[in-house]
Amino acid sequence: METIKIKKLNKWANAHSYYPIDILRIALGVFLFLKGVSFVSNSEELIDLMSPLSNFMGGMFVFHYVAAAHIMGGIMIGFGLLTRWAIWAQLPIIIGAVVINFVGDLVVSNLLTSLVVLVLCIGFLIFGGGKHSADYYFKMEK
């Protein structure tokens, strides 16, 4: 029953897809890619962001996961390739970014950025990559 609703929503979104939505998806992908590159080139920034969770085991694993997921996920979301899978990989990171603002020092700009990215990711998780995406192209090629 639930999958029928999601399929209907997906069909509606594909039928009513507009370029601004595609531009928004591409902008989200570029933002995540640049954030991942920023974390790799400036690792102290990510370490500072994760400082409220300093007692958490596996800190280096989290660091590498965040950077790689943002870089690869950003590219995939930007092109609309396996969009929902890429979003699933981003969700734990983005939810963690929202939570870190409440555990550590509250930085309103970081919180707002995290919330906007979270809302966009949830939207693209539900509706997919849209009509002008690699997902749609490969689906229609069958």
mmCIF file of N, CA and C in Angstrom:
data_model
loop_
_atom_site.group_PDB
_atom_site.id
_atom_site.type_symbol
_atom_site.label_atom_id
_atom_site.label_comp_id
_atom_site.label_asym_id
_atom_site.label_seq_id
_atom_site.Cartn_x
_atom_site.Cartn_y
_atom_site.Cartn_z
ATOM 1 N N MET A 1 0.830 -1.189 0.000
ATOM 2 C CA MET A 1 0.000 0.000 0.000
ATOM 3 C C MET A 1 0.873 1.251 0.000
ATOM 4 N N GLU A 2 1.899 1.249 0.844
ATOM 5 C CA GLU A 2 2.790 2.410 0.948
ATOM 6 C C GLU A 2 3.572 2.633 -0.342
ATOM 7 N N THR A 3 3.994 1.538 -0.985
ATOM 8 C CA THR A 3 4.749 1.691 -2.233
ATOM 9 C C THR A 3 3.879 2.245 -3.342
ATOM 10 N N ILE A 4 2.586 1.992 -3.297
ATOM 11 C CA ILE A 4 1.683 2.546 -4.309
ATOM 12 C C ILE A 4 1.639 4.062 -4.181
ATOM 13 N N LYS A 5 1.581 4.577 -2.961
ATOM 14 C CA LYS A 5 1.583 6.024 -2.746
ATOM 15 C C LYS A 5 2.881 6.642 -3.253
ATOM 16 N N ILE A 6 4.005 5.997 -2.948
ATOM 17 C CA ILE A 6 5.301 6.527 -3.373
ATOM 18 C C ILE A 6 5.400 6.512 -4.885
ATOM 19 N N LYS A 7 4.908 5.446 -5.527
ATOM 20 C CA LYS A 7 4.931 5.385 -6.990
ATOM 21 C C LYS A 7 4.057 6.477 -7.594
ATOM 22 N N LYS A 8 2.885 6.723 -6.998
ATOM 23 C CA LYS A 8 2.024 7.795 -7.491
ATOM 24 C C LYS A 8 2.697 9.148 -7.340
ATOM 25 N N LEU A 9 3.318 9.380 -6.187
ATOM 26 C CA LEU A 9 4.033 10.642 -5.973
ATOM 27 C C LEU A 9 5.183 10.791 -6.957
ATOM 28 N N ASN A 10 5.892 9.698 -7.213
ATOM 29 C CA ASN A 10 7.016 9.729 -8.143
ATOM 30 C C ASN A 10 6.536 10.038 -9.557
ATOM 31 N N LYS A 11 5.434 9.402 -9.978
ATOM 32 C CA LYS A 11 4.888 9.673 -11.312
ATOM 33 C C LYS A 11 4.424 11.118 -11.426
ATOM 34 N N TRP A 12 3.781 11.621 -10.369
ATOM 35 C CA TRP A 12 3.339 13.013 -10.384
ATOM 36 C C TRP A 12 4.533 13.952 -10.487
ATOM 37 N N ALA A 13 5.577 13.668 -9.706
ATOM 38 C CA ALA A 13 6.763 14.522 -9.717
ATOM 39 C C ALA A 13 7.434 14.490 -11.081
ATOM 40 N N ASN A 14 7.518 13.323 -11.714
ATOM 41 C CA ASN A 14 8.129 13.241 -13.045
ATOM 42 C C ASN A 14 7.285 13.966 -14.090
ATOM 43 N N ALA A 15 5.964 13.911 -13.966
ATOM 44 C CA ALA A 15 5.098 14.589 -14.929
ATOM 45 C C ALA A 15 5.117 16.101 -14.747
ATOM 46 N N HIS A 16 5.379 16.567 -13.535
ATOM 47 C CA HIS A 16 5.354 17.994 -13.244
ATOM 48 C C HIS A 16 6.740 18.541 -12.897
ATOM 49 N N SER A 17 7.755 17.865 -13.376
ATOM 50 C CA SER A 17 9.130 18.285 -13.079
ATOM 51 C C SER A 17 9.480 19.535 -13.883
ATOM 52 N N TYR A 18 10.078 20.467 -13.220
ATOM 53 C CA TYR A 18 10.487 21.709 -13.857
ATOM 54 C C TYR A 18 11.985 21.900 -13.663
ATOM 55 N N TYR A 19 12.534 22.732 -14.491
ATOM 56 C CA TYR A 19 13.969 22.981 -14.425
ATOM 57 C C TYR A 19 14.436 23.530 -13.072
ATOM 58 N N PRO A 20 13.670 24.380 -12.386
ATOM 59 C CA PRO A 20 14.150 24.846 -11.070
ATOM 60 C C PRO A 20 14.409 23.705 -10.086
ATOM 61 N N ILE A 21 13.601 22.651 -10.151
ATOM 62 C CA ILE A 21 13.820 21.507 -9.265
ATOM 63 C C ILE A 21 15.129 20.809 -9.634
ATOM 64 N N ASP A 22 15.387 20.694 -10.947
ATOM 65 C CA ASP A 22 16.642 20.084 -11.391
ATOM 66 C C ASP A 22 17.835 20.940 -10.987
ATOM 67 N N ILE A 23 17.681 22.242 -11.107
ATOM 68 C CA ILE A 23 18.759 23.149 -10.695
ATOM 69 C C ILE A 23 18.999 23.029 -9.198
ATOM 70 N N LEU A 24 17.923 22.876 -8.428
ATOM 71 C CA LEU A 24 18.043 22.696 -6.987
ATOM 72 C C LEU A 24 18.784 21.403 -6.661
ATOM 73 N N ARG A 25 18.471 20.312 -7.393
ATOM 74 C CA ARG A 25 19.167 19.037 -7.187
ATOM 75 C C ARG A 25 20.650 19.176 -7.521
ATOM 76 N N ILE A 26 20.944 19.841 -8.628
ATOM 77 C CA ILE A 26 22.341 20.029 -9.032
ATOM 78 C C ILE A 26 23.070 20.894 -8.012
ATOM 79 N N ALA A 27 22.408 21.952 -7.527
ATOM 80 C CA ALA A 27 23.026 22.820 -6.515
ATOM 81 C C ALA A 27 23.309 22.054 -5.228
ATOM 82 N N LEU A 28 22.376 21.183 -4.839
ATOM 83 C CA LEU A 28 22.602 20.349 -3.647
ATOM 84 C C LEU A 28 23.800 19.441 -3.858
ATOM 85 N N GLY A 29 23.897 18.828 -5.034
ATOM 86 C CA GLY A 29 25.038 17.964 -5.335
ATOM 87 C C GLY A 29 26.351 18.725 -5.315
ATOM 88 N N VAL A 30 26.364 19.907 -5.911
ATOM 89 C CA VAL A 30 27.585 20.722 -5.931
ATOM 90 C C VAL A 30 27.953 21.150 -4.514
ATOM 91 N N PHE A 31 26.956 21.546 -3.710
ATOM 92 C CA PHE A 31 27.216 21.940 -2.325
ATOM 93 C C PHE A 31 27.844 20.796 -1.537
ATOM 94 N N LEU A 32 27.257 19.598 -1.651
ATOM 95 C CA LEU A 32 27.793 18.452 -0.911
ATOM 96 C C LEU A 32 29.190 18.083 -1.397
ATOM 97 N N PHE A 33 29.404 18.143 -2.720
ATOM 98 C CA PHE A 33 30.732 17.851 -3.261
ATOM 99 C C PHE A 33 31.766 18.838 -2.716
ATOM 100 N N LEU A 34 31.442 20.126 -2.762
ATOM 101 C CA LEU A 34 32.381 21.140 -2.269
ATOM 102 C C LEU A 34 32.607 21.010 -0.764
ATOM 103 N N LYS A 35 31.573 20.636 -0.022
ATOM 104 C CA LYS A 35 31.731 20.419 1.416
ATOM 105 C C LYS A 35 32.677 19.245 1.676
ATOM 106 N N GLY A 36 32.546 18.177 0.899
ATOM 107 C CA GLY A 36 33.446 17.033 1.036
ATOM 108 C C GLY A 36 34.880 17.402 0.700
ATOM 109 N N VAL A 37 35.071 18.159 -0.367
ATOM 110 C CA VAL A 37 36.419 18.616 -0.735
ATOM 111 C C VAL A 37 36.973 19.519 0.357
ATOM 112 N N SER A 38 36.122 20.361 0.916
ATOM 113 C CA SER A 38 36.550 21.240 2.008
ATOM 114 C C SER A 38 37.005 20.431 3.219
ATOM 115 N N PHE A 39 36.278 19.362 3.538
ATOM 116 C CA PHE A 39 36.660 18.524 4.671
ATOM 117 C C PHE A 39 37.988 17.814 4.416
ATOM 118 N N VAL A 40 38.224 17.389 3.181
ATOM 119 C CA VAL A 40 39.482 16.711 2.866
ATOM 120 C C VAL A 40 40.646 17.693 2.912
ATOM 121 N N SER A 41 40.455 18.870 2.337
ATOM 122 C CA SER A 41 41.560 19.834 2.270
ATOM 123 C C SER A 41 41.776 20.550 3.590
ATOM 124 N N ASN A 42 40.759 20.607 4.433
ATOM 125 C CA ASN A 42 40.883 21.284 5.720
ATOM 126 C C ASN A 42 40.327 20.356 6.795
ATOM 127 N N SER A 43 41.075 19.311 7.118
ATOM 128 C CA SER A 43 40.576 18.283 8.037
ATOM 129 C C SER A 43 40.332 18.837 9.443
ATOM 130 N N GLU A 44 41.016 19.917 9.810
ATOM 131 C CA GLU A 44 40.800 20.492 11.135
ATOM 132 C C GLU A 44 39.372 20.999 11.294
ATOM 133 N N GLU A 45 38.774 21.477 10.192
ATOM 134 C CA GLU A 45 37.393 21.962 10.237
ATOM 135 C C GLU A 45 36.444 20.843 10.644
ATOM 136 N N LEU A 46 36.594 19.676 10.034
ATOM 137 C CA LEU A 46 35.730 18.543 10.372
ATOM 138 C C LEU A 46 36.010 18.053 11.785
ATOM 139 N N ILE A 47 37.269 18.039 12.184
ATOM 140 C CA ILE A 47 37.613 17.605 13.544
ATOM 141 C C ILE A 47 37.007 18.555 14.570
ATOM 142 N N ASP A 48 37.027 19.869 14.264
ATOM 143 C CA ASP A 48 36.396 20.842 15.165
ATOM 144 C C ASP A 48 34.887 20.645 15.231
ATOM 145 N N LEU A 49 34.281 20.346 14.087
ATOM 146 C CA LEU A 49 32.831 20.121 14.070
ATOM 147 C C LEU A 49 32.450 18.885 14.870
ATOM 148 N N MET A 50 33.318 17.869 14.843
ATOM 149 C CA MET A 50 33.027 16.623 15.550
ATOM 150 C C MET A 50 33.515 16.641 16.995
ATOM 151 N N SER A 51 34.069 17.746 17.470
ATOM 152 C CA SER A 51 34.610 17.800 18.826
ATOM 153 C C SER A 51 33.584 17.478 19.914
ATOM 154 N N PRO A 52 32.289 17.824 19.763
ATOM 155 C CA PRO A 52 31.344 17.404 20.811
ATOM 156 C C PRO A 52 31.237 15.886 20.948
ATOM 157 N N LEU A 53 31.628 15.169 19.926
ATOM 158 C CA LEU A 53 31.573 13.712 19.966
ATOM 159 C C LEU A 53 32.974 13.116 20.093
ATOM 160 N N SER A 54 33.865 13.810 20.785
ATOM 161 C CA SER A 54 35.268 13.393 20.851
ATOM 162 C C SER A 54 35.451 12.034 21.535
ATOM 163 N N ASN A 55 34.533 11.656 22.401
ATOM 164 C CA ASN A 55 34.646 10.365 23.078
ATOM 165 C C ASN A 55 34.090 9.223 22.242
ATOM 166 N N PHE A 56 33.523 9.553 21.096
ATOM 167 C CA PHE A 56 32.929 8.555 20.219
ATOM 168 C C PHE A 56 34.022 7.715 19.569
ATOM 169 N N MET A 57 33.879 6.388 19.643
ATOM 170 C CA MET A 57 34.866 5.512 19.022
ATOM 171 C C MET A 57 34.680 5.530 17.510
ATOM 172 N N GLY A 58 35.735 5.299 16.785
ATOM 173 C CA GLY A 58 35.662 5.256 15.337
ATOM 174 C C GLY A 58 35.681 6.626 14.694
ATOM 175 N N GLY A 59 36.315 7.587 15.331
ATOM 176 C CA GLY A 59 36.354 8.943 14.812
ATOM 177 C C GLY A 59 36.978 9.041 13.432
ATOM 178 N N MET A 60 38.041 8.288 13.181
ATOM 179 C CA MET A 60 38.678 8.329 11.861
ATOM 180 C C MET A 60 37.790 7.695 10.807
ATOM 181 N N PHE A 61 37.056 6.645 11.182
ATOM 182 C CA PHE A 61 36.107 6.056 10.239
ATOM 183 C C PHE A 61 35.049 7.078 9.859
ATOM 184 N N VAL A 62 34.514 7.788 10.842
ATOM 185 C CA VAL A 62 33.498 8.812 10.580
ATOM 186 C C VAL A 62 34.075 9.899 9.689
ATOM 187 N N PHE A 63 35.293 10.332 9.967
ATOM 188 C CA PHE A 63 35.929 11.375 9.154
ATOM 189 C C PHE A 63 36.012 10.949 7.691
ATOM 190 N N HIS A 64 36.493 9.735 7.451
ATOM 191 C CA HIS A 64 36.639 9.258 6.073
ATOM 192 C C HIS A 64 35.280 9.010 5.419
ATOM 193 N N TYR A 65 34.325 8.525 6.187
ATOM 194 C CA TYR A 65 32.988 8.302 5.638
ATOM 195 C C TYR A 65 32.346 9.619 5.215
ATOM 196 N N VAL A 66 32.439 10.631 6.061
ATOM 197 C CA VAL A 66 31.824 11.926 5.762
ATOM 198 C C VAL A 66 32.425 12.516 4.495
ATOM 199 N N ALA A 67 33.735 12.542 4.408
ATOM 200 C CA ALA A 67 34.392 13.137 3.239
ATOM 201 C C ALA A 67 34.048 12.369 1.964
ATOM 202 N N ALA A 68 34.162 11.052 2.002
ATOM 203 C CA ALA A 68 33.902 10.246 0.799
ATOM 204 C C ALA A 68 32.426 10.296 0.405
ATOM 205 N N ALA A 69 31.544 10.219 1.376
ATOM 206 C CA ALA A 69 30.110 10.241 1.072
ATOM 207 C C ALA A 69 29.701 11.585 0.481
ATOM 208 N N HIS A 70 30.250 12.669 0.999
ATOM 209 C CA HIS A 70 29.918 13.983 0.445
ATOM 210 C C HIS A 70 30.457 14.146 -0.973
ATOM 211 N N ILE A 71 31.672 13.696 -1.218
ATOM 212 C CA ILE A 71 32.255 13.859 -2.558
ATOM 213 C C ILE A 71 31.519 12.984 -3.569
ATOM 214 N N MET A 72 31.423 11.695 -3.302
ATOM 215 C CA MET A 72 30.765 10.789 -4.251
ATOM 216 C C MET A 72 29.257 11.045 -4.322
ATOM 217 N N GLY A 73 28.651 11.249 -3.171
ATOM 218 C CA GLY A 73 27.222 11.521 -3.145
ATOM 219 C C GLY A 73 26.876 12.821 -3.849
ATOM 220 N N GLY A 74 27.717 13.834 -3.678
ATOM 221 C CA GLY A 74 27.485 15.101 -4.356
ATOM 222 C C GLY A 74 27.523 14.954 -5.866
ATOM 223 N N ILE A 75 28.475 14.187 -6.360
ATOM 224 C CA ILE A 75 28.570 13.955 -7.808
ATOM 225 C C ILE A 75 27.331 13.194 -8.284
ATOM 226 N N MET A 76 26.957 12.149 -7.555
ATOM 227 C CA MET A 76 25.812 11.328 -7.971
ATOM 228 C C MET A 76 24.500 12.111 -7.913
ATOM 229 N N ILE A 77 24.317 12.904 -6.879
ATOM 230 C CA ILE A 77 23.103 13.709 -6.769
ATOM 231 C C ILE A 77 23.078 14.771 -7.857
ATOM 232 N N GLY A 78 24.210 15.379 -8.121
ATOM 233 C CA GLY A 78 24.282 16.404 -9.161
ATOM 234 C C GLY A 78 23.864 15.883 -10.522
ATOM 235 N N PHE A 79 24.299 14.684 -10.863
ATOM 236 C CA PHE A 79 23.932 14.087 -12.147
ATOM 237 C C PHE A 79 22.599 13.344 -12.083
ATOM 238 N N GLY A 80 22.097 13.146 -10.880
ATOM 239 C CA GLY A 80 20.850 12.395 -10.730
ATOM 240 C C GLY A 80 21.047 10.910 -10.950
ATOM 241 N N LEU A 81 22.216 10.417 -10.628
ATOM 242 C CA LEU A 81 22.551 9.005 -10.808
ATOM 243 C C LEU A 81 22.391 8.285 -9.474
ATOM 244 N N LEU A 82 21.485 7.308 -9.425
ATOM 245 C CA LEU A 82 21.179 6.591 -8.178
ATOM 246 C C LEU A 82 20.920 7.596 -7.048
ATOM 247 N N THR A 83 20.067 8.548 -7.351
ATOM 248 C CA THR A 83 19.831 9.677 -6.454
ATOM 249 C C THR A 83 19.394 9.240 -5.068
ATOM 250 N N ARG A 84 18.442 8.334 -5.019
ATOM 251 C CA ARG A 84 17.936 7.917 -3.698
ATOM 252 C C ARG A 84 19.009 7.196 -2.883
ATOM 253 N N TRP A 85 19.822 6.380 -3.527
ATOM 254 C CA TRP A 85 20.914 5.696 -2.813
ATOM 255 C C TRP A 85 21.912 6.713 -2.275
ATOM 256 N N ALA A 86 22.234 7.693 -3.087
ATOM 257 C CA ALA A 86 23.185 8.728 -2.652
ATOM 258 C C ALA A 86 22.615 9.532 -1.490
ATOM 259 N N ILE A 87 21.328 9.799 -1.525
ATOM 260 C CA ILE A 87 20.682 10.528 -0.430
ATOM 261 C C ILE A 87 20.710 9.693 0.851
ATOM 262 N N TRP A 88 20.435 8.381 0.735
ATOM 263 C CA TRP A 88 20.485 7.516 1.920
ATOM 264 C C TRP A 88 21.862 7.567 2.575
ATOM 265 N N ALA A 89 22.914 7.661 1.760
ATOM 266 C CA ALA A 89 24.273 7.734 2.323
ATOM 267 C C ALA A 89 24.513 9.071 3.014
ATOM 268 N N GLN A 90 23.802 10.121 2.581
ATOM 269 C CA GLN A 90 23.982 11.448 3.166
ATOM 270 C C GLN A 90 23.197 11.644 4.459
ATOM 271 N N LEU A 91 22.063 10.969 4.581
ATOM 272 C CA LEU A 91 21.157 11.232 5.699
ATOM 273 C C LEU A 91 21.797 11.087 7.083
ATOM 274 N N PRO A 92 22.565 10.023 7.366
ATOM 275 C CA PRO A 92 23.170 9.956 8.708
ATOM 276 C C PRO A 92 24.115 11.129 8.983
ATOM 277 N N ILE A 93 24.815 11.570 7.965
ATOM 278 C CA ILE A 93 25.751 12.685 8.130
ATOM 279 C C ILE A 93 24.984 13.968 8.416
ATOM 280 N N ILE A 94 23.936 14.204 7.659
ATOM 281 C CA ILE A 94 23.199 15.457 7.793
ATOM 282 C C ILE A 94 22.409 15.483 9.097
ATOM 283 N N ILE A 95 21.827 14.349 9.469
ATOM 284 C CA ILE A 95 21.142 14.279 10.764
ATOM 285 C C ILE A 95 22.157 14.508 11.886
ATOM 286 N N GLY A 96 23.345 13.929 11.732
ATOM 287 C CA GLY A 96 24.411 14.169 12.704
ATOM 288 C C GLY A 96 24.811 15.632 12.765
ATOM 289 N N ALA A 97 24.813 16.310 11.609
ATOM 290 C CA ALA A 97 25.160 17.736 11.578
ATOM 291 C C ALA A 97 24.122 18.559 12.335
ATOM 292 N N VAL A 98 22.859 18.171 12.230
ATOM 293 C CA VAL A 98 21.811 18.879 12.973
ATOM 294 C C VAL A 98 21.975 18.616 14.469
ATOM 295 N N VAL A 99 22.211 17.365 14.842
ATOM 296 C CA VAL A 99 22.328 16.994 16.255
ATOM 297 C C VAL A 99 23.549 17.642 16.902
ATOM 298 N N ILE A 100 24.659 17.704 16.180
ATOM 299 C CA ILE A 100 25.889 18.290 16.732
ATOM 300 C C ILE A 100 25.663 19.734 17.171
ATOM 301 N N ASN A 101 24.780 20.447 16.472
ATOM 302 C CA ASN A 101 24.494 21.826 16.867
ATOM 303 C C ASN A 101 23.829 21.915 18.227
ATOM 304 N N PHE A 102 23.113 20.876 18.629
ATOM 305 C CA PHE A 102 22.453 20.893 19.928
ATOM 306 C C PHE A 102 23.334 20.301 21.025
ATOM 307 N N VAL A 103 24.283 19.426 20.653
ATOM 308 C CA VAL A 103 25.175 18.817 21.636
ATOM 309 C C VAL A 103 26.294 19.787 22.003
ATOM 310 N N GLY A 104 26.874 20.424 20.994
ATOM 311 C CA GLY A 104 27.970 21.363 21.224
ATOM 312 C C GLY A 104 27.452 22.788 21.248
ATOM 313 N N ASP A 105 28.303 23.686 20.816
ATOM 314 C CA ASP A 105 27.909 25.091 20.731
ATOM 315 C C ASP A 105 26.929 25.275 19.583
ATOM 316 N N LEU A 106 25.848 25.993 19.845
ATOM 317 C CA LEU A 106 24.841 26.240 18.820
ATOM 318 C C LEU A 106 25.321 27.349 17.893
ATOM 319 N N VAL A 107 25.560 26.978 16.628
ATOM 320 C CA VAL A 107 25.913 27.946 15.596
ATOM 321 C C VAL A 107 24.721 27.998 14.649
ATOM 322 N N VAL A 108 24.008 29.115 14.692
ATOM 323 C CA VAL A 108 22.732 29.212 13.978
ATOM 324 C C VAL A 108 22.909 29.014 12.477
ATOM 325 N N SER A 109 23.954 29.570 11.894
ATOM 326 C CA SER A 109 24.151 29.429 10.443
ATOM 327 C C SER A 109 24.395 27.965 10.062
ATOM 328 N N ASN A 110 25.170 27.239 10.865
ATOM 329 C CA ASN A 110 25.387 25.807 10.599
ATOM 330 C C ASN A 110 24.096 25.018 10.761
ATOM 331 N N LEU A 111 23.315 25.370 11.775
ATOM 332 C CA LEU A 111 22.044 24.682 12.005
ATOM 333 C C LEU A 111 21.087 24.915 10.838
ATOM 334 N N LEU A 112 20.975 26.157 10.385
ATOM 335 C CA LEU A 112 20.084 26.454 9.265
ATOM 336 C C LEU A 112 20.532 25.762 7.988
ATOM 337 N N THR A 113 21.837 25.773 7.729
ATOM 338 C CA THR A 113 22.365 25.081 6.547
ATOM 339 C C THR A 113 22.059 23.592 6.615
ATOM 340 N N SER A 114 22.291 22.998 7.768
ATOM 341 C CA SER A 114 22.020 21.567 7.947
ATOM 342 C C SER A 114 20.547 21.250 7.777
ATOM 343 N N LEU A 115 19.680 22.090 8.307
ATOM 344 C CA LEU A 115 18.239 21.853 8.187
ATOM 345 C C LEU A 115 17.761 21.997 6.744
ATOM 346 N N VAL A 116 18.279 22.999 6.022
ATOM 347 C CA VAL A 116 17.896 23.168 4.617
ATOM 348 C C VAL A 116 18.347 21.966 3.800
ATOM 349 N N VAL A 117 19.574 21.514 4.018
ATOM 350 C CA VAL A 117 20.082 20.346 3.287
ATOM 351 C C VAL A 117 19.276 19.105 3.657
ATOM 352 N N LEU A 118 18.911 18.965 4.915
ATOM 353 C CA LEU A 118 18.099 17.822 5.349
ATOM 354 C C LEU A 118 16.740 17.828 4.664
ATOM 355 N N VAL A 119 16.092 18.973 4.603
ATOM 356 C CA VAL A 119 14.778 19.071 3.954
ATOM 357 C C VAL A 119 14.901 18.760 2.464
ATOM 358 N N LEU A 120 15.930 19.295 1.812
ATOM 359 C CA LEU A 120 16.137 19.005 0.391
ATOM 360 C C LEU A 120 16.386 17.513 0.166
ATOM 361 N N CYS A 121 17.200 16.918 1.010
ATOM 362 C CA CYS A 121 17.492 15.486 0.865
ATOM 363 C C CYS A 121 16.234 14.646 1.047
ATOM 364 N N ILE A 122 15.414 14.983 2.017
ATOM 365 C CA ILE A 122 14.177 14.240 2.226
ATOM 366 C C ILE A 122 13.261 14.404 1.013
ATOM 367 N N GLY A 123 13.218 15.599 0.469
ATOM 368 C CA GLY A 123 12.404 15.828 -0.726
ATOM 369 C C GLY A 123 12.872 14.998 -1.906
ATOM 370 N N PHE A 124 14.181 14.997 -2.159
ATOM 371 C CA PHE A 124 14.700 14.211 -3.284
ATOM 372 C C PHE A 124 14.670 12.711 -2.990
ATOM 373 N N LEU A 125 14.683 12.332 -1.721
ATOM 374 C CA LEU A 125 14.530 10.923 -1.369
ATOM 375 C C LEU A 125 13.126 10.438 -1.738
ATOM 376 N N ILE A 126 12.139 11.283 -1.531
ATOM 377 C CA ILE A 126 10.764 10.914 -1.844
ATOM 378 C C ILE A 126 10.514 10.958 -3.348
ATOM 379 N N PHE A 127 10.904 12.046 -3.997
ATOM 380 C CA PHE A 127 10.552 12.258 -5.398
ATOM 381 C C PHE A 127 11.603 11.786 -6.391
ATOM 382 N N GLY A 128 12.789 11.465 -5.939
ATOM 383 C CA GLY A 128 13.821 10.989 -6.853
ATOM 384 C C GLY A 128 14.526 12.119 -7.579
ATOM 385 N N GLY A 129 15.282 11.747 -8.605
ATOM 386 C CA GLY A 129 16.124 12.701 -9.318
ATOM 387 C C GLY A 129 15.385 13.612 -10.265
ATOM 388 N N GLY A 130 14.185 13.257 -10.644
ATOM 389 C CA GLY A 130 13.422 14.101 -11.553
ATOM 390 C C GLY A 130 13.547 13.658 -12.992
ATOM 391 N N LYS A 131 12.912 14.436 -13.855
ATOM 392 C CA LYS A 131 12.813 14.072 -15.262
ATOM 393 C C LYS A 131 14.120 14.289 -16.022
ATOM 394 N N HIS A 132 14.939 15.198 -15.571
ATOM 395 C CA HIS A 132 16.194 15.496 -16.260
ATOM 396 C C HIS A 132 17.373 14.960 -15.453
ATOM 397 N N SER A 133 17.346 13.662 -15.191
ATOM 398 C CA SER A 133 18.398 13.032 -14.402
ATOM 399 C C SER A 133 18.862 11.766 -15.100
ATOM 400 N N ALA A 134 20.010 11.278 -14.676
ATOM 401 C CA ALA A 134 20.520 10.021 -15.229
ATOM 402 C C ALA A 134 19.590 8.863 -14.855
ATOM 403 N N ASP A 135 18.990 8.913 -13.666
ATOM 404 C CA ASP A 135 18.043 7.874 -13.265
ATOM 405 C C ASP A 135 16.904 7.775 -14.271
ATOM 406 N N TYR A 136 16.319 8.893 -14.616
ATOM 407 C CA TYR A 136 15.196 8.913 -15.554
ATOM 408 C C TYR A 136 15.647 8.453 -16.937
ATOM 409 N N TYR A 137 16.813 8.896 -17.367
ATOM 410 C CA TYR A 137 17.335 8.522 -18.680
ATOM 411 C C TYR A 137 17.513 7.004 -18.781
ATOM 412 N N PHE A 138 18.150 6.400 -17.779
ATOM 413 C CA PHE A 138 18.388 4.954 -17.814
ATOM 414 C C PHE A 138 17.094 4.167 -17.653
ATOM 415 N N LYS A 139 16.135 4.715 -16.906
ATOM 416 C CA LYS A 139 14.848 4.053 -16.730
ATOM 417 C C LYS A 139 14.068 4.047 -18.055
ATOM 418 N N MET A 140 14.134 5.123 -18.802
ATOM 419 C CA MET A 140 13.402 5.234 -20.056
ATOM 420 C C MET A 140 14.100 4.498 -21.204
ATOM 421 N N GLU A 141 15.373 4.168 -21.026
ATOM 422 C CA GLU A 141 16.136 3.498 -22.071
ATOM 423 C C GLU A 141 15.746 2.035 -22.222
ATOM 424 N N LYS A 142 15.096 1.467 -21.193
ATOM 425 C CA LYS A 142 14.738 0.043 -21.199
ATOM 426 C C LYS A 142 13.886 -0.329 -22.382
#
